[in-house]
Amino acid sequence: MLIYNTLTKRKEEFIPINPPKVTMYMCGPTVYDYFHIGNARSFIMADIVRRYLQFKGFQVKLVINITDVDDKIIKKSNDEKKPAEEIAGFYSQAFFEDLERLKVKPADFYPKATLHLAEMIEVIKELESKGIAYNIDGNVFYDVSKFDTYGKLSGKNLDELEAGARVDVNEKKKNPLDFSLWKRAKEGEMCWDSPWGIGRPGWHIECSAMSTKHLGRSIDIHAGGNDLIFPHHENEIAQSEAAFEQKFVRYWMHFGFLNIQNEKMSKSLGNFFTARDVQQKYSAEAIRLFFAQTNYGGPLNFSDELLGAAQKGTEKIINFAERLEEEITKESSGNFYPNFDVKKFFGEFEKVMDDDFNTPQAVALIFDFIRSANKIISENDNIQKEFYLELKSFLKKTAEDILGIVHLDELKKPPMFFLENDLINLLINIRENLKKEKNYTMADLIRNKLHEMGIILQDSKTGTTFKRK
RNA sequence: GGCGCUGUACCCAAGCGGCUUAAGGGGAAGGUCUGCAAAACCUUUAUUCGUCGGUUCGAAUCCGACCGGCGCCUCCA
């Protein structure tokens, strides 16, 4: 299979270091606020990548870090007059809750920065001993001029960056591009002891330290949003490769932004919706379908209209799944097995997903599948149960297990109380008789009233069925 | 200024040299079924892929120029 590698700007054959093991690291949240629906795009797409790799037989170990020491957390802590630990704890919890609601499978491990001070200090010491880091008054900086290939990920070179001049010529750094490894403590901030005095770690060092500790010095996949390419990931490479003298990451994957009216959704611009709020209005499946319908790397606009379209799309899948379920749970089975090549759809699905996780085509294929299957079901009435089971199996493996755009077990909402089904069936029977007497006014009244209550009746040749909204 | 992404139907979006005289979703219109709905299915909705040139037997796909939109270069998925 192929993966687009930001480092080489090409799709490359995916060959992990120790197959079938795959190590995957993703830059997680800084826990100072709820994450927004743009952040959700990255987490969901990484989730799909991970699930697909598992489907392909890889044993994926996924690590997502939690940044719980950072300027913004400190600021919020000061603003709200609460301890930084409390802020971080609260929003980490919210992070996990939101991911769960988005049906994102938990990572294997969520390391916290504040629990890895020793590891970070070790890396900084290593860099210092190699003459790559320098200490000025308890602030330790990384000397980018000491790392030959600095800029290789983001396609920048040092001269241009310096000429760019948007970088603050700050403090006593040798070079404006040098970045903080260790920051000297200011009054009232969270801080730790270190060989350079009391202070706290810079942002980039945590990912180098934690990915190394939990996944090893070389990892297969490192993922994150586009905005992390520079400087964050560039700096991670500089730190890890200078310290450990081996290739840090084989495949760099980056996710495109979610835009609002063609502008990047971001906290600083204030044009964001939290994932939480969006989930109030749209199902996790709809949100996932919305993201899966476009390639992960490019920009994508967010709007109510587009989410609504995706929600409709999921309903189409659900209607199909319910139709299958109905046939499967029937007592009787026909004896006709249609000539319908489910394997071919499977092969196509795998083929497009193998090509750098082409989820839009995978989704298109699922809709093709549904249309073809619906047609066959409508045209034949003596179909074997095994056929429905095979259709269901395809839907489960592709749409549920890999993409997470439908969840078959959740289709049947539980009755509100145990008599409910019986009562509805009673009404359906009464209505059947009314229809026979051509008393359509009353029949429609029953249907409309039930609809208002969230019960949808559907007539067909074989009788009336109902479902809940 | 540097680097990168992007421009395909009413909206979203895939395709990235011949399998495509351009997938899929949403919307709209017509039809089948139905007492009517709903669901489902069928048909229609881009002779054309920002513009202009070039390469090629062949281009939405490659090259060049131009015109738009966006991002990164500063914390941000």
Coordinates of C-alpha atoms (C1' of nucleotides) in Angstrom, one line a residue:
Chain A
M1 CA 0.0 0.0 0.0
L2 CA 1.0 3.6 -0.6
I3 CA 1.2 6.5 1.8
Y4 CA 1.9 10.1 0.9
N5 CA 5.0 11.1 2.8
T6 CA 5.3 14.8 3.6
L7 CA 9.0 14.4 3.9
T8 CA 9.5 13.2 0.3
K9 CA 6.3 14.8 -1.1
R10 CA 5.6 11.5 -2.8
K11 CA 3.4 8.5 -2.3
E12 CA 5.6 5.7 -1.1
E13 CA 5.2 2.0 -0.6
F14 CA 4.5 1.4 3.1
I15 CA 7.1 -0.8 4.6
P16 CA 7.2 -0.7 8.4
I17 CA 10.5 -1.2 10.3
N18 CA 9.4 -4.4 12.0
P19 CA 6.4 -5.9 10.2
P20 CA 3.8 -6.8 11.2
K21 CA 4.3 -4.3 13.9
V22 CA 3.6 -0.6 13.1
T23 CA 4.4 2.2 15.4
M24 CA 2.3 5.3 15.0
Y25 CA 2.5 8.6 16.9
M26 CA 0.1 11.5 16.7
C27 CA 0.4 14.9 18.1
G28 CA -2.5 15.2 20.5
P29 CA -4.2 18.2 22.2
T30 CA -2.9 20.9 24.4
V31 CA -5.5 20.6 27.1
Y32 CA -6.6 24.2 27.8
D33 CA -10.0 24.1 26.1
Y34 CA -12.4 21.8 24.2
F35 CA -11.1 20.8 20.9
H36 CA -12.9 22.0 17.8
I37 CA -14.4 20.2 14.8
G38 CA -11.3 21.0 12.8
N39 CA -9.2 19.2 15.3
A40 CA -11.7 16.4 15.1
R41 CA -10.9 15.9 11.4
S42 CA -7.3 14.9 12.3
F43 CA -8.3 12.6 15.0
I44 CA -10.9 10.9 12.9
M45 CA -8.7 10.5 9.8
A46 CA -5.9 9.1 11.9
D47 CA -8.4 6.7 13.4
I48 CA -9.3 5.5 10.0
V49 CA -5.7 5.1 9.0
R50 CA -5.1 3.1 12.1
R51 CA -8.1 0.9 11.7
Y52 CA -7.2 0.2 8.1
L53 CA -3.7 -0.8 9.0
Q54 CA -5.2 -3.2 11.5
F55 CA -7.5 -4.5 8.8
K56 CA -4.5 -5.1 6.7
G57 CA -3.0 -7.3 9.4
F58 CA -0.6 -4.9 11.0
Q59 CA -0.3 -4.7 14.7
V60 CA -0.5 -1.0 15.3
K61 CA 0.7 0.6 18.4
L62 CA -0.7 4.1 18.5
V63 CA 0.4 6.7 20.9
I64 CA -1.2 10.2 21.2
N65 CA 0.4 12.6 23.6
I66 CA -1.4 15.0 25.9
T67 CA 0.4 18.4 26.3
D68 CA -0.4 19.4 29.8
V69 CA 2.2 22.0 30.3
D70 CA 2.2 25.0 28.1
D71 CA 1.8 28.8 27.9
K72 CA -1.9 28.6 27.2
I73 CA -2.6 26.3 30.1
I74 CA -0.7 28.6 32.4
K75 CA -2.6 31.6 31.1
K76 CA -5.9 30.0 31.6
S77 CA -4.8 28.9 35.0
N78 CA -4.0 32.5 35.9
D79 CA -7.2 33.9 34.4
E80 CA -9.4 31.4 36.1
K81 CA -7.4 31.3 39.3
K82 CA -7.3 27.6 39.3
P83 CA -4.2 25.3 39.4
A84 CA -2.8 24.4 36.0
E85 CA -3.2 20.7 36.9
E86 CA -6.9 21.2 37.3
I87 CA -7.4 22.9 34.0
A88 CA -5.4 20.2 32.2
G89 CA -7.2 17.4 34.0
F90 CA -10.6 18.8 33.1
Y91 CA -9.9 19.3 29.5
S92 CA -8.1 15.9 29.1
Q93 CA -11.2 14.3 30.4
A94 CA -13.3 16.3 27.9
F95 CA -10.9 15.2 25.2
F96 CA -11.5 11.6 25.9
E97 CA -15.2 12.0 26.1
D98 CA -15.4 13.9 22.8
L99 CA -13.3 11.2 21.1
E100 CA -15.5 8.5 22.4
R101 CA -18.6 10.2 21.1
L102 CA -16.9 10.6 17.7
K103 CA -16.4 6.8 17.8
V104 CA -12.7 7.2 17.6
K105 CA -11.0 4.1 19.0
P106 CA -8.8 4.8 22.0
A107 CA -5.0 5.0 21.4
D108 CA -2.9 2.4 23.0
F109 CA -1.4 5.0 25.3
Y110 CA -1.8 8.7 26.0
P111 CA 1.4 9.9 27.6
K112 CA 1.3 13.2 29.5
A113 CA 4.1 15.7 29.2
T114 CA 4.2 16.3 32.9
L115 CA 5.0 12.7 33.6
H116 CA 8.0 12.7 31.3
L117 CA 10.2 15.3 32.6
A118 CA 13.1 12.9 33.2
E119 CA 13.0 11.7 29.6
M120 CA 12.9 15.2 28.2
I121 CA 15.8 16.3 30.4
E122 CA 17.8 13.3 29.2
V123 CA 17.3 14.3 25.5
I124 CA 18.2 17.9 26.3
K125 CA 21.3 16.7 28.1
E126 CA 22.3 14.6 25.2
L127 CA 21.9 17.5 22.8
E128 CA 23.9 19.7 25.1
S129 CA 26.7 17.2 25.4
K130 CA 26.9 17.2 21.6
G131 CA 27.2 20.9 21.5
I132 CA 23.8 21.3 19.8
A133 CA 22.0 22.9 22.7
Y134 CA 23.2 25.9 24.6
N135 CA 22.2 27.3 27.9
I136 CA 21.8 31.0 28.6
D137 CA 20.7 31.9 32.1
G138 CA 18.7 28.8 32.6
N139 CA 17.1 28.9 29.2
V140 CA 18.2 26.1 26.9
F141 CA 18.0 26.6 23.1
Y142 CA 18.5 24.3 20.2
D143 CA 21.1 25.6 17.8
V144 CA 19.6 25.0 14.4
S145 CA 22.8 25.8 12.5
K146 CA 24.2 22.6 14.0
F147 CA 21.7 20.4 12.2
D148 CA 22.6 20.2 8.5
T149 CA 19.2 19.1 7.2
Y150 CA 17.1 21.6 9.2
G151 CA 14.2 22.4 7.0
K152 CA 14.0 19.2 5.1
L153 CA 10.4 18.4 6.2
S154 CA 8.9 21.8 5.5
G155 CA 11.0 22.5 2.4
K156 CA 12.5 25.6 4.0
N157 CA 16.1 26.6 4.1
L158 CA 17.8 28.5 6.8
D159 CA 18.7 31.6 4.7
E160 CA 15.1 32.1 3.5
L161 CA 13.7 31.7 7.0
E162 CA 16.0 34.3 8.3
A163 CA 15.2 36.6 5.5
G164 CA 11.5 36.1 6.2
A165 CA 12.1 38.2 9.3
R166 CA 8.7 37.4 10.8
V167 CA 10.6 35.6 13.5
D168 CA 11.1 37.6 16.7
V169 CA 14.7 38.4 17.3
N170 CA 14.3 37.6 20.8
E171 CA 16.4 37.5 23.9
K172 CA 19.8 36.2 23.7
K173 CA 19.4 33.5 21.1
K174 CA 22.3 33.0 18.8
N175 CA 19.9 32.7 15.9
P176 CA 16.3 33.8 15.7
L177 CA 15.3 30.4 14.6
D178 CA 16.8 28.6 17.6
F179 CA 14.0 27.2 19.7
S180 CA 13.4 26.6 23.4
L181 CA 14.2 23.2 24.9
W182 CA 14.0 24.4 28.4
K183 CA 12.4 27.6 29.8
R184 CA 13.5 29.1 33.0
A185 CA 10.7 29.3 35.5
K186 CA 8.8 32.5 36.0
E187 CA 7.1 33.4 39.2
G188 CA 4.0 31.2 39.9
E189 CA 4.4 28.9 37.0
M190 CA 4.5 25.1 37.1
C191 CA 8.1 24.1 37.2
W192 CA 10.6 21.3 37.8
D193 CA 14.1 21.0 38.8
S194 CA 16.7 20.4 36.1
P195 CA 20.5 20.6 35.5
W196 CA 19.8 24.1 34.2
G197 CA 17.8 25.2 37.2
I198 CA 14.1 25.4 37.9
G199 CA 12.0 25.6 34.8
R200 CA 9.7 23.8 32.4
P201 CA 10.2 22.1 29.0
G202 CA 9.7 23.7 25.6
W203 CA 6.9 22.4 23.5
H204 CA 8.7 20.4 20.9
I205 CA 10.8 18.3 23.2
E206 CA 8.0 16.4 24.7
C207 CA 7.1 14.6 21.4
S208 CA 10.7 13.6 20.8
A209 CA 11.0 12.3 24.3
M210 CA 7.7 10.5 24.6
S211 CA 7.6 9.0 21.2
T212 CA 11.1 7.6 21.8
K213 CA 10.2 6.2 25.2
H214 CA 6.9 4.5 24.1
L215 CA 7.6 3.6 20.5
G216 CA 11.4 3.6 20.0
R217 CA 14.0 5.9 18.4
S218 CA 12.7 5.2 14.9
I219 CA 8.9 5.1 14.3
D220 CA 6.9 4.2 11.3
I221 CA 4.2 6.9 11.1
H222 CA 4.0 10.3 12.7
A223 CA 0.8 12.2 12.1
G224 CA -0.7 15.6 12.8
G225 CA -2.3 18.6 11.2
N226 CA -0.7 20.6 8.5
D227 CA 0.1 23.5 10.8
L228 CA 2.4 21.3 12.7
I229 CA 4.8 20.7 9.8
F230 CA 6.7 23.9 10.7
P231 CA 8.0 24.5 13.2
H232 CA 6.8 21.7 15.4
H233 CA 7.6 18.6 13.4
E234 CA 10.7 20.1 11.9
N235 CA 12.0 20.7 15.3
E236 CA 11.1 17.2 16.5
I237 CA 13.2 15.8 13.7
A238 CA 16.1 18.1 14.6
Q239 CA 16.0 17.1 18.2
S240 CA 15.5 13.4 17.8
E241 CA 17.9 12.9 14.9
A242 CA 20.6 15.0 16.4
A243 CA 20.3 13.2 19.8
F244 CA 19.9 9.7 18.6
E245 CA 21.6 9.7 15.3
Q246 CA 19.1 7.7 13.4
K247 CA 16.1 8.3 11.2
F248 CA 13.3 9.6 13.4
V249 CA 10.2 8.9 11.3
R250 CA 9.6 6.9 8.1
Y251 CA 6.3 8.3 7.0
W252 CA 5.0 11.8 7.9
M253 CA 1.3 12.2 7.4
H254 CA -0.4 15.5 7.6
F255 CA -4.1 16.4 7.6
G256 CA -5.6 19.3 5.8
F257 CA -7.5 22.1 7.6
L258 CA -11.1 22.5 8.0
N259 CA -12.1 25.9 6.8
I260 CA -15.0 28.2 7.4
Q261 CA -15.9 30.3 4.3
N262 CA -12.4 29.5 3.0
E263 CA -10.6 30.5 6.1
K264 CA -8.8 28.2 8.4
M265 CA -10.9 27.3 11.5
S266 CA -8.7 28.2 14.4
K267 CA -8.9 29.1 18.0
S268 CA -7.0 32.3 17.4
L269 CA -9.3 33.5 14.7
G270 CA -12.3 32.5 16.9
N271 CA -14.2 31.1 14.0
F272 CA -14.5 27.6 15.4
F273 CA -17.2 25.2 16.6
T274 CA -16.3 22.8 19.3
A275 CA -16.6 19.1 18.4
R276 CA -19.0 18.9 21.3
D277 CA -21.4 21.4 19.9
V278 CA -21.4 19.9 16.4
Q279 CA -22.1 16.5 18.0
Q280 CA -25.3 17.9 19.4
K281 CA -26.7 18.4 16.0
Y282 CA -25.1 15.7 13.8
S283 CA -24.3 12.1 14.5
A284 CA -20.7 10.9 14.8
E285 CA -21.4 8.8 11.7
A286 CA -22.4 11.9 9.8
I287 CA -19.3 13.8 10.9
R288 CA -17.1 10.9 10.0
L289 CA -18.8 10.5 6.6
F290 CA -18.3 14.2 6.0
F291 CA -14.6 13.9 6.5
A292 CA -14.2 10.6 4.7
Q293 CA -15.8 12.0 1.6
T294 CA -12.8 14.1 0.9
N295 CA -9.1 13.3 0.7
Y296 CA -7.5 13.8 4.1
G297 CA -4.7 16.0 2.9
G298 CA -6.5 18.9 1.3
P299 CA -8.6 21.7 2.7
L300 CA -12.3 21.2 3.4
N301 CA -15.0 23.7 4.0
F302 CA -17.3 23.3 7.0
S303 CA -20.9 24.4 6.9
D304 CA -24.3 23.3 8.2
E305 CA -25.4 22.6 4.7
L306 CA -22.5 20.2 4.1
L307 CA -22.9 18.4 7.4
G308 CA -26.6 18.1 6.6
A309 CA -25.8 16.5 3.3
A310 CA -23.6 14.0 5.1
Q311 CA -26.3 13.3 7.6
K312 CA -28.6 12.4 4.8
G313 CA -26.0 10.1 3.4
T314 CA -25.7 8.2 6.6
E315 CA -29.5 7.8 6.6
K316 CA -29.2 6.1 3.3
I317 CA -26.8 3.6 4.8
I318 CA -28.9 3.1 7.8
N319 CA -32.0 2.4 5.7
F320 CA -30.1 -0.2 3.9
A321 CA -28.8 -1.8 7.0
E322 CA -32.2 -1.9 8.5
R323 CA -33.6 -3.5 5.5
L324 CA -30.9 -6.2 5.8
E325 CA -31.6 -6.7 9.4
E326 CA -35.3 -7.1 8.8
E327 CA -34.6 -9.9 6.3
I328 CA -32.0 -11.6 8.6
T329 CA -34.3 -11.7 11.6
K330 CA -37.2 -13.2 9.6
E331 CA -38.2 -16.7 10.6
S332 CA -38.2 -18.0 7.0
S333 CA -35.5 -17.9 4.4
G334 CA -35.8 -18.2 0.6
N335 CA -33.7 -20.4 -1.4
F336 CA -32.4 -18.1 -4.2
Y337 CA -28.8 -16.9 -4.0
P338 CA -28.4 -14.0 -6.3
N339 CA -25.4 -13.6 -8.6
F340 CA -23.9 -10.6 -6.9
D341 CA -20.1 -10.3 -6.5
V342 CA -19.5 -9.0 -3.0
K343 CA -15.9 -10.1 -3.3
K344 CA -15.4 -7.8 -6.2
F345 CA -16.6 -4.8 -4.1
F346 CA -14.3 -5.9 -1.4
G347 CA -11.3 -6.1 -3.8
E348 CA -12.1 -2.6 -5.1
F349 CA -12.5 -1.2 -1.6
E350 CA -9.1 -2.6 -0.6
K351 CA -7.5 -1.3 -3.8
V352 CA -8.6 2.3 -3.3
M353 CA -7.8 2.3 0.4
D354 CA -4.4 0.9 -0.4
D355 CA -3.8 4.0 -2.4
D356 CA -3.0 6.4 0.4
F357 CA -6.3 5.8 2.2
N358 CA -8.6 7.1 -0.6
T359 CA -11.7 7.2 1.6
P360 CA -13.7 9.3 -0.9
Q361 CA -13.5 6.5 -3.4
A362 CA -14.1 3.9 -0.7
V363 CA -17.3 5.8 0.3
A364 CA -18.4 6.0 -3.3
L365 CA -17.9 2.3 -3.6
I366 CA -20.1 1.6 -0.5
F367 CA -22.9 3.7 -2.0
D368 CA -22.5 1.8 -5.3
F369 CA -22.7 -1.4 -3.4
I370 CA -25.9 -0.3 -1.6
R371 CA -27.6 0.8 -4.8
S372 CA -26.8 -2.5 -6.5
A373 CA -27.8 -4.6 -3.6
N374 CA -31.0 -2.7 -3.1
K375 CA -31.9 -3.3 -6.7
I376 CA -31.3 -7.0 -6.4
I377 CA -33.3 -7.2 -3.2
S378 CA -36.2 -5.4 -4.9
E379 CA -36.2 -7.5 -7.9
N380 CA -36.2 -10.9 -6.1
D381 CA -38.4 -12.1 -3.3
N382 CA -37.1 -15.5 -2.6
I383 CA -33.6 -14.6 -1.5
Q384 CA -31.6 -16.8 0.9
K385 CA -30.8 -15.5 4.3
E386 CA -27.1 -16.2 3.7
F387 CA -27.1 -13.6 1.0
Y388 CA -28.2 -10.9 3.4
L389 CA -25.6 -12.0 5.9
E390 CA -23.0 -11.7 3.3
L391 CA -24.1 -8.1 2.4
K392 CA -24.2 -7.3 6.1
S393 CA -20.7 -8.7 6.5
F394 CA -19.4 -6.4 3.8
L395 CA -21.1 -3.4 5.3
K396 CA -19.7 -4.2 8.7
K397 CA -16.1 -4.6 7.6
T398 CA -16.0 -1.6 5.4
A399 CA -18.4 1.0 6.6
E400 CA -18.4 0.1 10.3
D401 CA -15.0 -1.4 11.3
I402 CA -12.8 0.7 9.0
L403 CA -14.7 3.9 8.3
G404 CA -17.0 4.0 11.3
I405 CA -19.8 5.7 9.3
V406 CA -22.5 3.3 10.5
H407 CA -22.9 1.2 13.6
L408 CA -25.1 -1.8 13.0
D409 CA -25.6 -2.7 16.6
E410 CA -27.0 0.7 17.5
L411 CA -29.6 0.8 14.8
K412 CA -32.4 -0.6 16.9
K413 CA -33.1 2.0 19.5
P414 CA -34.5 0.3 22.6
P415 CA -38.2 0.7 23.3
M416 CA -39.2 3.2 25.9
F417 CA -41.1 0.6 27.8
F418 CA -41.7 -3.0 27.3
L419 CA -45.2 -2.7 25.9
E420 CA -44.3 -0.1 23.4
N421 CA -43.7 -2.4 20.5
D422 CA -46.9 -4.3 21.1
L423 CA -48.9 -1.1 21.3
I424 CA -47.5 0.2 18.0
N425 CA -48.3 -3.1 16.4
L426 CA -51.8 -2.9 17.7
L427 CA -52.1 0.5 16.0
I428 CA -50.7 -0.9 12.8
N429 CA -53.3 -3.6 12.9
I430 CA -56.1 -1.2 13.4
R431 CA -54.8 1.0 10.6
E432 CA -54.6 -2.0 8.3
N433 CA -58.3 -2.5 8.8
L434 CA -59.1 1.1 8.3
K435 CA -57.2 0.9 5.0
K436 CA -59.2 -2.1 4.0
E437 CA -62.3 -0.1 4.6
K438 CA -60.7 2.8 2.7
N439 CA -60.9 5.0 5.7
Y440 CA -57.8 6.8 4.7
T441 CA -58.5 9.8 6.8
M442 CA -58.2 7.8 10.0
A443 CA -55.3 5.7 8.7
D444 CA -53.3 8.8 7.8
L445 CA -54.2 10.3 11.2
I446 CA -52.6 7.4 12.9
R447 CA -49.6 7.5 10.8
N448 CA -49.2 11.3 11.2
K449 CA -49.6 11.2 15.0
L450 CA -47.1 8.4 15.3
H451 CA -44.7 10.4 13.2
E452 CA -45.0 13.3 15.5
M453 CA -44.1 10.9 18.3
G454 CA -41.0 9.8 16.4
I455 CA -42.4 6.6 15.0
I456 CA -42.3 6.3 11.2
L457 CA -44.6 3.8 9.5
Q458 CA -43.7 2.5 6.1
D459 CA -46.3 0.6 4.0
S460 CA -45.1 -2.0 1.5
K461 CA -46.6 -4.9 -0.4
T462 CA -45.9 -7.3 2.4
G463 CA -47.3 -5.2 5.2
T464 CA -46.4 -2.2 7.4
T465 CA -43.2 -1.8 9.3
F466 CA -42.2 0.9 11.7
K467 CA -39.0 2.5 12.8
R468 CA -38.0 5.2 15.2
K469 CA -36.5 8.4 14.1
Chain B
rG1 C1' 9.5 38.0 -0.1
rG2 C1' 10.2 32.3 0.5
rC3 C1' 7.7 27.5 0.6
rG4 C1' 3.4 24.7 -0.1
rC5 C1' -1.8 23.6 -1.3
rU6 C1' -5.9 24.6 -4.4
rG7 C1' -9.6 26.1 -8.8
rU8 C1' -14.0 19.7 -11.9
rA9 C1' -22.0 20.2 -12.5
rC10 C1' -26.8 24.1 -8.4
rC11 C1' -23.5 22.7 -3.6
rC12 C1' -19.7 19.2 -1.8
rA13 C1' -16.2 16.1 -4.1
rA14 C1' -13.2 11.7 -6.7
rG15 C1' -10.4 11.0 -10.8
rC16 C1' -4.1 13.0 -11.9
rG17 C1' -1.8 10.4 -19.6
rG18 C1' -6.0 5.9 -23.0
rC19 C1' -10.5 1.2 -18.5
rU20 C1' -13.9 8.0 -17.8
rU21 C1' -17.5 10.7 -24.7
rA22 C1' -15.7 12.7 -15.8
rA23 C1' -17.1 8.4 -9.7
rG24 C1' -19.9 9.2 -5.2
rG25 C1' -23.0 12.3 -1.7
rG26 C1' -26.6 16.4 -1.3
rG27 C1' -30.2 19.3 -4.1
rA28 C1' -33.7 19.7 -8.3
rA29 C1' -37.0 17.6 -12.2
rG30 C1' -39.6 13.3 -14.3
rG31 C1' -41.0 8.1 -13.7
rU32 C1' -42.0 2.9 -11.3
rC33 C1' -44.4 1.0 -6.8
rU34 C1' -48.4 3.0 -3.4
rG35 C1' -55.2 5.0 -1.7
rC36 C1' -51.6 8.7 -0.4
rA37 C1' -47.0 9.1 2.0
rA38 C1' -42.2 7.0 3.2
rA39 C1' -38.3 3.9 1.6
rA40 C1' -36.2 1.8 -2.6
rC41 C1' -35.3 1.6 -7.8
rC42 C1' -35.0 4.0 -12.9
rU43 C1' -34.1 8.5 -15.9
rU44 C1' -32.5 13.6 -16.4
rU45 C1' -29.1 17.6 -14.3
rA46 C1' -20.5 19.0 -16.8
rU47 C1' -19.5 17.2 -25.1
rU48 C1' -16.7 19.4 -20.2
rC49 C1' -12.6 19.9 -15.9
rG50 C1' -10.1 28.7 -13.9
rU51 C1' -8.0 31.2 -18.7
rC52 C1' -4.6 31.0 -22.9
rG53 C1' -0.9 28.5 -25.2
rG54 C1' 2.4 24.0 -25.8
rU55 C1' 3.9 18.5 -25.5
rU56 C1' 1.5 13.9 -27.2
rC57 C1' -1.5 9.3 -31.8
rG58 C1' -4.3 10.7 -27.2
rA59 C1' -4.7 15.6 -21.5
rA60 C1' -9.2 17.3 -16.5
rU61 C1' -4.6 14.6 -16.0
rC62 C1' 2.3 16.5 -18.3
rC63 C1' 4.8 21.6 -19.4
rG64 C1' 4.6 27.2 -19.6
rA65 C1' 2.3 31.8 -18.8
rC66 C1' -1.7 34.3 -16.7
rC67 C1' -6.1 35.0 -13.4
rG68 C1' -8.4 33.6 -8.6
rG69 C1' -8.7 31.2 -3.4
rC70 C1' -6.1 29.4 0.9
rG71 C1' -2.3 28.0 4.3
rC72 C1' 2.7 28.0 6.6
rC73 C1' 7.0 31.0 7.6
rU74 C1' 4.6 33.3 15.3
rC75 C1' 0.9 29.3 19.6
rC76 C1' -2.7 26.4 16.6
rA77 C1' -4.9 19.7 14.1

